Backbone as numpy.savetxt, mean C-alpha at the origin, in Angstrom:
# Nx Ny Nz CAx CAy CAz Cx Cy Cz
4.87 -30.32 29.54 4.25 -31.42 28.68 5.24 -32.44 28.84
4.66 -33.89 28.98 5.36 -34.93 29.33 5.63 -35.66 27.83
6.95 -36.27 27.91 7.26 -36.67 26.95 6.56 -37.58 25.65
6.58 -37.27 24.74 5.62 -38.26 23.78 3.76 -37.55 23.47
3.88 -36.40 24.69 2.43 -35.98 24.48 2.10 -34.78 23.38
1.05 -34.55 22.56 0.79 -33.87 21.68 0.19 -32.83 22.11
0.41 -31.44 21.53 -0.51 -30.24 21.96 -1.75 -30.08 21.39
-2.61 -29.78 21.98 -4.03 -30.04 21.48 -4.20 -28.45 21.07
-4.17 -27.97 19.97 -4.29 -26.69 19.40 -5.50 -26.25 19.61
-6.53 -26.87 19.74 -7.70 -26.27 19.74 -8.48 -25.80 21.38
-7.34 -26.52 22.39 -7.40 -25.89 23.69 -6.63 -24.76 23.97
-5.97 -24.02 23.28 -5.35 -23.05 23.70 -6.24 -21.85 23.82
-5.64 -21.08 24.89 -6.71 -19.82 25.24 -6.57 -19.40 23.80
-8.07 -18.40 23.88 -8.46 -17.59 22.29 -7.54 -16.63 22.17
-6.98 -15.85 23.27 -6.14 -14.73 23.21 -4.80 -15.10 22.47
-4.03 -16.51 22.98 -3.00 -16.78 22.02 -3.39 -17.44 20.73
-4.65 -18.37 20.66 -4.76 -18.59 18.99 -4.99 -17.33 18.32
-5.64 -16.38 18.69 -5.57 -15.05 17.40 -4.36 -14.50 17.50
-3.57 -14.44 18.28 -1.78 -14.12 18.46 -1.40 -14.66 17.16
-1.58 -16.14 17.18 -0.79 -16.73 16.34 -1.23 -17.04 14.76
-2.94 -16.99 15.03 -3.73 -16.49 13.27 -3.33 -15.37 12.81
-3.12 -14.46 13.56 -2.99 -13.06 12.73 -1.26 -13.07 12.12
-0.50 -13.96 12.11 0.49 -14.28 11.68 0.35 -14.61 10.12
-0.81 -15.03 9.93 -1.78 -15.59 8.54 -1.92 -14.52 7.54
-1.99 -14.51 6.47 -2.85 -13.93 5.32 -4.21 -13.89 5.94
-5.02 -13.24 5.68 -6.67 -12.84 5.31 -6.74 -14.20 4.82
-6.27 -14.48 3.30 -6.72 -15.44 2.32 -6.57 -16.81 3.09
-5.21 -17.05 3.74 -5.25 -18.14 4.51 -6.29 -18.66 5.46
-6.25 -17.60 6.49 -7.48 -17.91 7.54 -8.84 -17.92 6.54
-9.29 -17.33 5.89 -10.66 -17.51 5.35 -10.91 -19.01 4.51
-9.69 -19.40 3.78 -9.47 -20.50 3.08 -9.23 -21.85 3.96
-8.49 -21.64 5.19 -7.97 -22.87 5.60 -8.11 -22.64 7.62
-7.79 -21.87 7.49 -7.40 -21.86 9.48 -9.13 -21.82 10.26
-10.17 -21.08 9.63 -11.43 -21.45 10.12 -11.81 -22.56 9.99
-11.23 -23.38 9.15 -12.25 -24.67 8.96 -11.36 -25.50 9.88
-10.35 -25.28 10.53 -9.63 -26.43 11.43 -10.44 -27.33 12.51
-11.39 -26.13 13.18 -11.90 -26.84 14.46 -12.94 -25.70 15.01
-14.11 -25.62 15.59 -14.93 -25.15 16.02 -14.06 -23.75 16.70
-13.05 -24.06 17.90 -12.79 -22.86 18.58 -11.97 -21.92 17.51
-11.25 -22.46 16.83 -10.41 -21.53 15.71 -11.53 -20.87 15.11
-12.60 -21.18 14.52 -13.77 -20.52 13.70 -14.26 -19.34 14.62
-14.35 -20.00 15.70 -15.06 -18.81 16.59 -13.80 -17.46 16.86
-12.73 -17.87 17.32 -11.60 -16.73 16.93 -11.56 -16.27 15.77
-11.52 -16.81 14.36 -11.31 -16.08 13.27 -12.77 -15.11 13.02
-14.00 -15.27 13.57 -15.33 -14.32 13.58 -15.05 -13.31 14.46
-13.99 -13.04 15.26 -14.07 -11.95 16.31 -13.45 -10.65 15.35
-14.17 -9.77 15.61 -13.85 -8.71 14.67 -12.49 -7.67 14.93
-11.65 -8.36 16.09 -10.62 -7.81 16.23 -9.70 -8.66 15.03
-10.03 -9.55 14.94 -9.11 -10.19 13.82 -8.88 -9.69 12.60
-9.94 -9.05 12.36 -9.97 -8.26 11.01 -9.75 -6.56 10.84
-9.24 -5.95 11.99 -8.61 -4.82 12.25 -7.69 -4.57 11.37
-6.93 -5.42 10.65 -5.63 -5.47 9.40 -6.11 -6.79 8.75
-6.31 -6.40 7.56 -6.73 -7.40 6.44 -5.63 -7.48 5.46
-5.10 -8.66 4.84 -3.70 -8.78 4.05 -4.59 -9.65 2.77
-4.68 -8.90 1.76 -4.63 -9.75 0.27 -4.06 -9.54 -0.51
-2.71 -10.06 -0.18 -1.35 -9.82 -0.92 -1.56 -11.10 -1.67
-1.47 -11.11 -3.10 -1.77 -12.11 -3.89 -0.76 -11.85 -5.21
0.15 -12.66 -5.29 0.83 -12.83 -6.56 0.69 -13.98 -7.62
-0.44 -14.68 -7.08 -0.42 -15.90 -8.27 -2.30 -16.56 -8.28
-2.18 -17.03 -9.56 -3.77 -17.30 -9.59 -4.03 -18.68 -8.83
-4.78 -18.49 -7.58 -5.16 -19.27 -6.37 -6.41 -20.26 -7.05
-6.95 -19.71 -7.91 -8.08 -20.32 -8.24 -9.13 -19.64 -7.29
-9.22 -18.88 -6.57 -10.21 -18.59 -5.76 -10.87 -17.06 -6.20
-12.24 -16.67 -5.80 -12.46 -15.53 -5.79 -12.05 -14.70 -4.77
-11.33 -13.81 -5.06 -10.72 -13.12 -4.06 -11.61 -11.42 -3.56
-12.32 -11.28 -4.45 -12.92 -10.01 -4.35 -13.98 -10.36 -3.40
-14.44 -11.43 -3.62 -15.48 -11.83 -2.70 -14.78 -12.13 -1.35
-13.88 -12.86 -1.19 -13.12 -12.97 0.21 -12.53 -11.85 0.67
-12.24 -10.84 -0.02 -12.40 -9.29 0.60 -13.00 -8.86 1.11
-14.12 -8.85 0.17 -15.74 -8.31 0.73 -16.08 -8.92 2.37
-15.74 -10.40 2.57 -16.10 -11.03 3.60 -15.34 -10.50 4.55
-13.89 -10.15 4.39 -13.11 -9.86 5.37 -13.61 -8.33 6.11
-13.87 -7.38 5.21 -14.38 -6.03 5.34 -15.53 -6.27 6.17
-16.78 -7.09 5.93 -17.87 -7.62 6.91 -17.43 -7.94 8.10
-16.42 -8.73 8.27 -16.01 -9.35 9.47 -15.64 -8.35 10.36
-14.86 -7.21 9.87 -14.14 -6.52 10.75 -15.46 -5.28 11.54
-16.59 -5.31 10.86 -17.80 -4.44 11.51 -17.35 -3.02 11.86
-16.74 -2.56 10.62 -16.33 -1.22 10.83 -15.01 -0.59 11.42
-14.48 -1.81 11.69 -13.29 -1.56 12.41 -11.81 -1.81 12.12
-12.17 -1.93 10.81 -10.81 -1.87 9.61 -10.13 -0.69 9.86
-8.57 -0.86 9.89 -7.94 0.19 10.03 -6.60 0.07 9.07
-6.60 -1.20 8.32 -5.34 -1.09 7.53 -5.83 -2.37 6.69
-5.54 -2.11 5.33 -5.76 -3.30 4.40 -4.56 -3.42 3.22
-4.29 -4.25 2.92 -3.48 -4.62 1.42 -4.13 -5.26 0.74
-4.03 -5.00 -0.77 -4.40 -5.73 -1.94 -3.69 -5.51 -2.90
-3.13 -7.03 -3.56 -2.42 -6.74 -4.73 -3.06 -7.39 -5.97
-3.01 -7.26 -6.75 -3.19 -7.69 -8.18 -4.65 -7.98 -8.56
-5.62 -7.72 -7.78 -7.20 -8.05 -7.87 -8.26 -6.87 -7.67
-7.73 -5.67 -7.13 -8.48 -4.91 -6.63 -9.52 -4.06 -7.64
-10.76 -3.71 -7.65 -11.56 -2.91 -8.91 -12.03 -1.97 -7.75
-12.62 -0.81 -8.87 -13.06 0.15 -8.55 -14.58 -0.08 -7.54
-15.14 -1.14 -7.61 -16.37 -2.07 -6.76 -15.94 -2.12 -5.64
-14.67 -2.81 -5.66 -14.26 -3.47 -4.62 -13.67 -2.20 -3.71
-13.03 -1.21 -3.99 -12.64 -0.31 -3.44 -13.85 0.73 -2.85
-15.01 0.75 -3.42 -15.97 1.68 -3.17 -16.63 1.24 -1.73
-16.75 -0.64 -1.96 -17.17 -1.32 -0.77 -16.58 -1.16 0.24
-15.08 -1.02 0.24 -14.34 -1.03 1.53 -14.67 0.45 1.90
-14.40 1.80 1.02 -14.63 2.83 1.75 -15.92 3.17 2.42
-16.78 2.43 1.87 -18.31 2.66 2.45 -18.70 2.12 3.89
-17.62 1.05 4.41 -17.82 0.25 5.46 -16.73 0.43 6.20
-15.62 1.14 6.09 -14.51 1.08 6.90 -14.08 2.74 6.62
-14.91 3.51 7.64 -14.35 5.01 7.58 -13.24 5.46 8.10
-12.91 4.20 9.13 -11.74 4.51 10.33 -10.64 3.90 9.93
-10.41 3.84 8.37 -9.34 2.97 7.67 -8.04 4.27 7.92
-7.04 4.03 8.23 -5.97 4.68 8.18 -5.05 4.27 7.18
-5.05 2.97 6.89 -3.64 2.60 5.74 -4.48 1.87 4.75
-3.93 2.03 3.52 -4.52 1.40 2.09 -3.17 1.34 1.24
-3.15 -0.37 1.06 -2.05 -0.44 -0.13 -2.72 -1.26 -1.17
-2.47 -0.60 -2.51 -2.75 -1.20 -3.84 -1.53 -1.31 -4.56
-1.15 -2.58 -4.82 -0.14 -2.66 -5.77 -0.33 -3.93 -6.81
-0.17 -3.31 -7.92 -0.34 -3.98 -9.13 -1.84 -4.42 -9.54
-2.63 -3.25 -9.67 -4.04 -3.65 -9.50 -4.37 -2.38 -10.76
-4.33 -2.89 -12.04 -4.52 -2.02 -13.27 -6.36 -1.88 -13.25
-6.90 -2.37 -12.66 -8.33 -2.22 -13.25 -8.99 -1.32 -12.33
-8.26 -0.66 -11.24 -8.53 0.72 -10.68 -8.53 1.61 -11.68
-9.52 2.73 -11.88 -9.56 3.80 -12.29 -9.27 4.71 -11.43
-8.70 6.01 -12.17 -8.47 7.36 -11.38 -9.89 7.76 -10.71
-10.76 7.48 -11.43 -12.22 7.95 -10.84 -12.72 7.47 -9.71
-12.72 5.99 -9.89 -12.98 5.02 -8.68 -12.08 5.11 -7.62
-10.57 5.58 -7.62 -9.90 5.88 -6.66 -10.49 7.09 -5.98
-10.61 8.40 -6.91 -10.69 9.66 -6.14 -12.39 9.34 -5.24
-13.20 8.81 -5.73 -14.37 8.37 -5.30 -14.34 7.70 -3.89
-13.59 6.79 -3.79 -13.38 6.24 -2.42 -12.30 6.88 -1.62
-11.48 7.58 -2.05 -10.71 8.30 -1.17 -11.49 9.49 -0.63
-12.66 10.02 -1.30 -13.35 11.07 -0.22 -14.23 10.51 0.48
-14.18 9.14 0.80 -14.90 8.75 2.22 -14.12 8.23 3.19
-12.81 8.52 2.93 -11.66 7.91 4.03 -11.06 9.30 4.75
-11.45 10.16 5.04 -10.70 11.33 5.41 -9.79 11.14 6.44
-9.64 10.12 7.17 -8.82 9.54 7.97 -7.51 9.01 7.99
-7.42 8.71 6.37 -6.46 7.87 5.62 -5.04 8.63 5.94
-4.21 7.85 6.82 -2.64 8.23 7.02 -1.73 7.93 6.11
-2.04 6.62 5.58 -1.06 5.88 4.76 -1.85 5.43 3.53
-1.05 5.86 2.25 -1.44 5.27 0.77 -0.29 4.76 0.03
-0.24 3.64 -0.34 0.41 3.03 -1.28 -0.08 2.61 -2.49
-0.03 3.42 -3.89 -0.46 3.00 -5.03 0.81 2.62 -5.87
1.44 1.35 -5.92 2.31 0.80 -6.96 2.02 0.26 -7.86
2.70 0.59 -8.90 2.59 -0.41 -10.46 1.43 -0.28 -10.67
0.53 0.78 -10.63 -0.95 1.00 -11.30 -1.01 2.50 -11.63
-2.06 2.56 -12.69 -2.27 4.05 -13.49 -2.67 5.06 -12.44
-2.38 6.22 -12.64 -2.70 6.95 -11.41 -2.28 8.46 -12.32
-3.57 9.47 -12.41 -3.30 10.38 -13.53 -2.65 11.66 -12.02
-2.31 12.68 -12.39 -1.87 14.04 -11.94 -2.92 14.45 -11.29
-4.11 14.76 -11.91 -5.22 15.59 -11.30 -5.68 14.68 -10.17
-5.65 13.14 -10.60 -5.97 12.14 -9.44 -5.22 12.34 -8.34
-3.81 12.47 -8.11 -2.86 12.28 -7.26 -3.49 14.12 -6.47
-3.76 14.98 -7.15 -4.15 15.89 -6.46 -5.24 16.17 -5.44
-6.04 14.84 -6.31 -7.36 14.48 -5.36 -7.29 13.92 -4.21
-6.02 13.06 -4.14 -5.99 12.43 -3.01 -5.12 13.02 -1.75
-4.50 14.31 -2.30 -3.97 15.21 -1.18 -5.28 16.00 -0.48
-6.02 16.11 -1.50 -7.31 17.02 -1.00 -8.56 16.16 -0.28
-8.53 15.01 -0.36 -9.45 14.24 0.14 -8.70 13.69 1.14
-7.53 13.54 1.59 -7.07 12.98 2.72 -5.93 13.97 3.40
-6.50 14.78 4.15 -5.57 15.76 4.63 -4.75 15.24 5.78
-4.91 14.06 6.29 -4.09 13.69 7.28 -3.14 12.51 6.69
-2.49 12.62 5.81 -1.83 12.12 4.45 -0.49 11.96 5.29
0.08 10.86 6.07 1.51 11.12 6.32 2.43 10.30 5.35
2.15 9.31 4.99 3.03 8.33 4.10 2.30 8.07 2.72
3.03 8.48 1.44 2.97 8.20 0.34 3.76 7.26 -0.18
3.53 5.85 -0.67 4.37 5.19 -1.67 3.87 5.40 -3.15
4.24 5.95 -4.05 3.57 6.01 -5.38 5.06 5.58 -6.53
4.71 4.23 -6.70 5.99 3.49 -7.33 5.41 3.23 -8.99
6.31 3.39 -9.68 5.93 3.45 -11.21 6.87 1.90 -11.42
6.68 1.77 -12.85 7.54 0.85 -13.35 8.33 1.50 -14.42
9.61 1.30 -14.38 10.53 2.27 -15.67 10.42 1.59 -16.67
9.81 2.13 -17.77 9.56 1.56 -19.17 10.47 1.77 -20.00
11.00 2.94 -20.01 11.98 3.44 -20.72 13.66 3.71 -20.27
14.33 3.37 -20.81 15.79 3.24 -20.21 16.50 4.62 -20.08
15.83 5.79 -20.81 16.20 7.37 -20.74 14.53 8.00 -20.32
13.97 7.87 -19.70 12.84 8.32 -18.85 13.13 10.01 -19.25
11.62 10.24 -19.53 11.23 11.61 -19.92 11.49 12.47 -18.69
11.54 14.12 -18.62 11.00 14.74 -16.99 10.10 15.12 -17.19
9.46 15.10 -15.93 8.25 15.49 -15.82 8.05 15.69 -14.02
7.66 16.95 -13.92 7.52 17.11 -12.30 6.27 17.26 -11.79
5.19 17.06 -12.93 4.00 16.80 -12.51 3.77 16.44 -11.01
3.89 14.73 -10.90 3.67 14.26 -9.50 3.93 14.88 -8.64
5.66 15.41 -8.71 6.25 16.30 -7.43 5.22 17.50 -7.37
5.08 18.10 -8.23 4.08 19.57 -7.92 2.96 19.16 -7.21
2.39 18.19 -7.73 0.72 17.80 -6.98 0.97 16.98 -5.53
2.22 16.44 -5.38 2.55 16.38 -3.87 2.76 17.63 -3.05
3.42 18.51 -3.60 3.86 19.82 -3.00 2.88 20.54 -2.74
2.11 20.60 -3.63 0.59 21.60 -3.39 -0.13 21.24 -2.42
-0.43 19.69 -2.15 -1.79 19.01 -1.69 -1.30 18.23 -0.27
0.11 17.71 -0.18 0.36 16.67 1.00 1.49 17.90 1.93
1.14 18.88 2.55 2.14 19.24 3.93 2.47 18.48 4.72
1.73 17.36 5.19 1.82 16.80 6.65 2.47 15.57 6.30
3.28 15.28 4.95 3.97 13.84 4.66 5.03 13.81 5.30
5.21 12.95 5.89 6.60 12.67 6.76 7.19 11.43 5.98
6.66 10.58 5.29 7.34 9.50 4.63 7.10 9.58 2.92
7.89 9.44 2.12 7.54 9.29 0.41 8.32 8.60 0.09
7.94 7.87 -1.05 8.54 6.78 -1.79 8.16 7.26 -3.37
8.92 7.31 -4.02 8.62 8.19 -5.41 9.87 6.74 -6.22
9.62 5.62 -6.27 10.56 4.41 -7.02 10.01 4.84 -8.53
11.06 5.07 -9.39 11.07 5.48 -10.77 10.31 6.24 -11.23
10.48 7.57 -10.62 9.26 8.47 -10.93 10.12 9.43 -12.23
9.61 10.38 -12.45 10.26 10.96 -13.51 10.52 12.43 -13.02
10.41 12.89 -11.66 10.86 13.95 -11.12 12.31 14.44 -11.65
12.69 15.78 -11.27 13.85 16.63 -11.56 14.14 17.11 -10.47
15.24 17.49 -10.26 15.87 18.12 -8.77 14.75 19.25 -8.44
14.25 20.15 -9.58 13.50 20.89 -9.37 12.30 20.64 -8.70
11.48 19.30 -8.83 10.64 18.94 -8.23 11.05 18.70 -6.92
11.92 17.74 -6.95 12.73 17.26 -5.28 12.40 18.82 -4.64
12.85 19.97 -5.04 12.96 21.09 -4.04 11.71 21.66 -3.65
10.68 21.62 -4.99 9.56 21.94 -4.45 8.75 21.01 -3.43
9.02 19.83 -3.79 8.72 18.77 -2.23 9.34 19.24 -0.72
10.47 19.66 -1.08 11.24 20.13 0.23 10.38 21.19 0.62
10.06 22.18 -0.10 9.72 23.45 0.19 8.37 23.39 0.80
7.62 22.43 0.51 6.14 22.35 1.01 5.73 21.29 1.86
6.75 20.64 2.27 6.59 19.35 3.27 7.44 19.16 4.12
7.49 20.14 5.19 8.38 20.52 6.09 8.42 19.24 7.28
7.40 18.31 7.42 7.67 17.02 8.09 8.11 15.83 7.56
8.79 15.89 6.24 9.36 15.12 5.50 10.71 14.41 6.40
10.70 13.23 6.50 11.98 12.64 6.98 12.43 11.30 6.46
12.04 10.74 5.51 11.90 9.81 4.94 11.53 9.88 3.42
13.04 9.55 2.59 12.74 9.93 1.45 13.29 8.84 0.34
12.26 8.28 -0.56 13.11 7.06 -1.13 12.73 7.31 -2.92
14.23 7.38 -3.45 14.37 8.14 -4.82 14.97 7.30 -5.44
14.97 6.04 -5.07 15.76 4.99 -6.03 14.79 4.85 -7.33
15.61 4.91 -8.27 15.62 4.57 -10.07 14.95 5.97 -10.23
14.75 7.16 -10.11 14.73 8.55 -10.20 15.76 9.08 -10.90
15.82 8.74 -12.12 16.91 9.05 -12.73 17.66 10.13 -13.45
16.20 11.41 -13.20 16.31 12.72 -13.50 16.65 13.50 -12.43
16.74 13.03 -11.09 17.51 13.75 -9.87 18.83 13.25 -10.11
19.57 14.66 -10.10 20.86 14.60 -9.99 21.41 15.19 -8.42
20.61 15.82 -7.81 20.75 16.12 -6.24 22.15 17.26 -6.57
21.93 18.16 -7.59 23.25 19.03 -8.06 22.93 20.31 -7.11
24.14 21.05 -7.16 24.45 22.23 -6.22 24.04 21.79 -5.04
23.37 22.80 -4.15 23.32 22.30 -2.63 22.08 21.13 -2.35
21.47 20.84 -3.73 20.51 19.96 -3.05 20.68 18.64 -2.39
21.77 18.46 -2.51 22.09 17.08 -1.75 22.67 17.44 -0.29
23.22 18.58 -0.23 23.21 19.05 1.39 22.04 19.11 1.93
20.91 19.90 1.13 19.70 20.29 1.97 19.07 18.82 2.08
19.23 18.02 1.36 18.42 16.53 1.72 19.12 15.99 2.86
20.53 15.99 3.03 21.07 15.43 4.15 20.72 16.45 5.47
20.70 17.71 5.48 20.25 18.01 6.48 18.74 18.02 7.06
17.72 17.47 6.13 16.32 17.66 6.38 15.94 16.33 6.40
16.30 15.59 5.81 15.88 14.15 5.53 16.51 12.89 6.60
16.09 12.20 7.29 16.52 11.26 8.44 17.28 10.31 7.55
16.30 9.58 6.78 16.52 8.39 5.60 16.70 8.87 4.54
17.48 8.95 3.42 17.17 9.29 2.26 17.93 8.05 1.39
16.93 7.24 0.50 17.78 6.35 -0.74 17.64 7.35 -2.08
18.77 7.32 -2.59 19.36 8.00 -3.72 18.87 7.40 -4.82
18.81 7.76 -5.89 18.45 7.44 -7.31 18.75 6.47 -7.50
20.29 6.34 -7.61 20.57 4.92 -7.94 21.11 3.78 -7.24
20.24 3.60 -6.08 20.56 2.74 -5.24 20.35 1.57 -4.89
19.16 1.17 -6.28 18.96 -0.19 -6.10 18.30 -0.50 -7.69
19.28 -0.63 -8.48 18.75 -0.73 -10.06 18.63 -2.51 -10.30
18.77 -3.63 -9.60 18.25 -4.52 -9.82 16.87 -4.78 -9.22
15.88 -4.42 -8.43 15.09 -4.10 -7.96 14.06 -4.07 -9.05
14.28 -2.76 -9.99 13.37 -2.71 -11.03 13.22 -3.54 -11.89
14.33 -4.31 -12.04 14.12 -5.52 -13.11 13.39 -6.53 -12.61
13.44 -6.95 -11.37 12.67 -8.06 -10.77 11.01 -7.45 -10.72
11.04 -6.27 -10.66 9.57 -5.90 -10.36 8.69 -6.15 -11.68
9.59 -5.43 -12.74 9.14 -5.62 -14.31 8.54 -6.86 -14.51
9.50 -8.15 -14.42 9.49 -9.16 -14.71 8.15 -10.03 -14.11
8.02 -9.42 -12.53 6.66 -10.15 -11.94 5.58 -9.40 -12.49
5.42 -7.97 -12.97 4.34 -7.56 -13.75 4.05 -7.80 -14.88
5.24 -8.28 -15.67 4.94 -9.18 -17.04 4.22 -10.36 -16.96
4.86 -10.89 -15.84 4.14 -12.51 -15.37 2.71 -12.21 -15.19
2.34 -11.31 -14.24 1.06 -11.28 -13.94 0.23 -10.95 -15.22
0.77 -10.04 -16.12 -0.24 -9.61 -16.84 -0.55 -10.44 -17.89
0.38 -11.36 -18.12 0.48 -12.66 -19.57 -0.63 -13.89 -18.62
-0.58 -13.82 -17.34 -1.49 -14.70 -17.19 -2.92 -14.64 -16.74
-3.50 -13.26 -17.07 -4.28 -13.05 -16.92 -5.38 -13.34 -18.18
């Protein structure tokens, strides 16, 4: 370029424009980027732009995000493989996604209290190719967790993160046993602030032979006693131990409380 010349962004090759716009969230694309010019709008309508949909939202932006998310799913024309939704998903939206995205491989749901166990189970039954599921800071029963494993036989990554609501959590291996019984192909498992004990952890190690990455931060009932620590070090390539990150819990609890109050 000559000194003083400006770039005409509308004249960039569509492949380069697409590469740039993919770095934006889906909300930014729908609300802003596609309105810049005709060439950008043409790129934003390409189904390849919507193989991954990023609807992460931490604040009230004054938009109907559920309608926007449905529009993004429609633009994928069945090619959606990865979707992230924070703070606004419902059973109806989840079912809409599942019915139109049979090739979905990754589903991340964070801080979505309106999703019910029944709604999640019905949607996952339509997503047999799912390999990665995150269900963080949302209610999920043990029976629904078992249904997750039965409905998604190819599941390789599970992130089941809880809020630590009690300083001294009660002991429960229900989640751990459900995972051990129904998810033998797991290679990545994150159980932030879970109530499992050493017994539950042993059950997971017994039944998930491919497990390589294990995150147990804030799982305060896990003591790694006896030979369990040695067993983990021999089997697990990346292990995050129970007391690895205490401050993060407090930050997440604060964020969740602020979101809940703002509703």
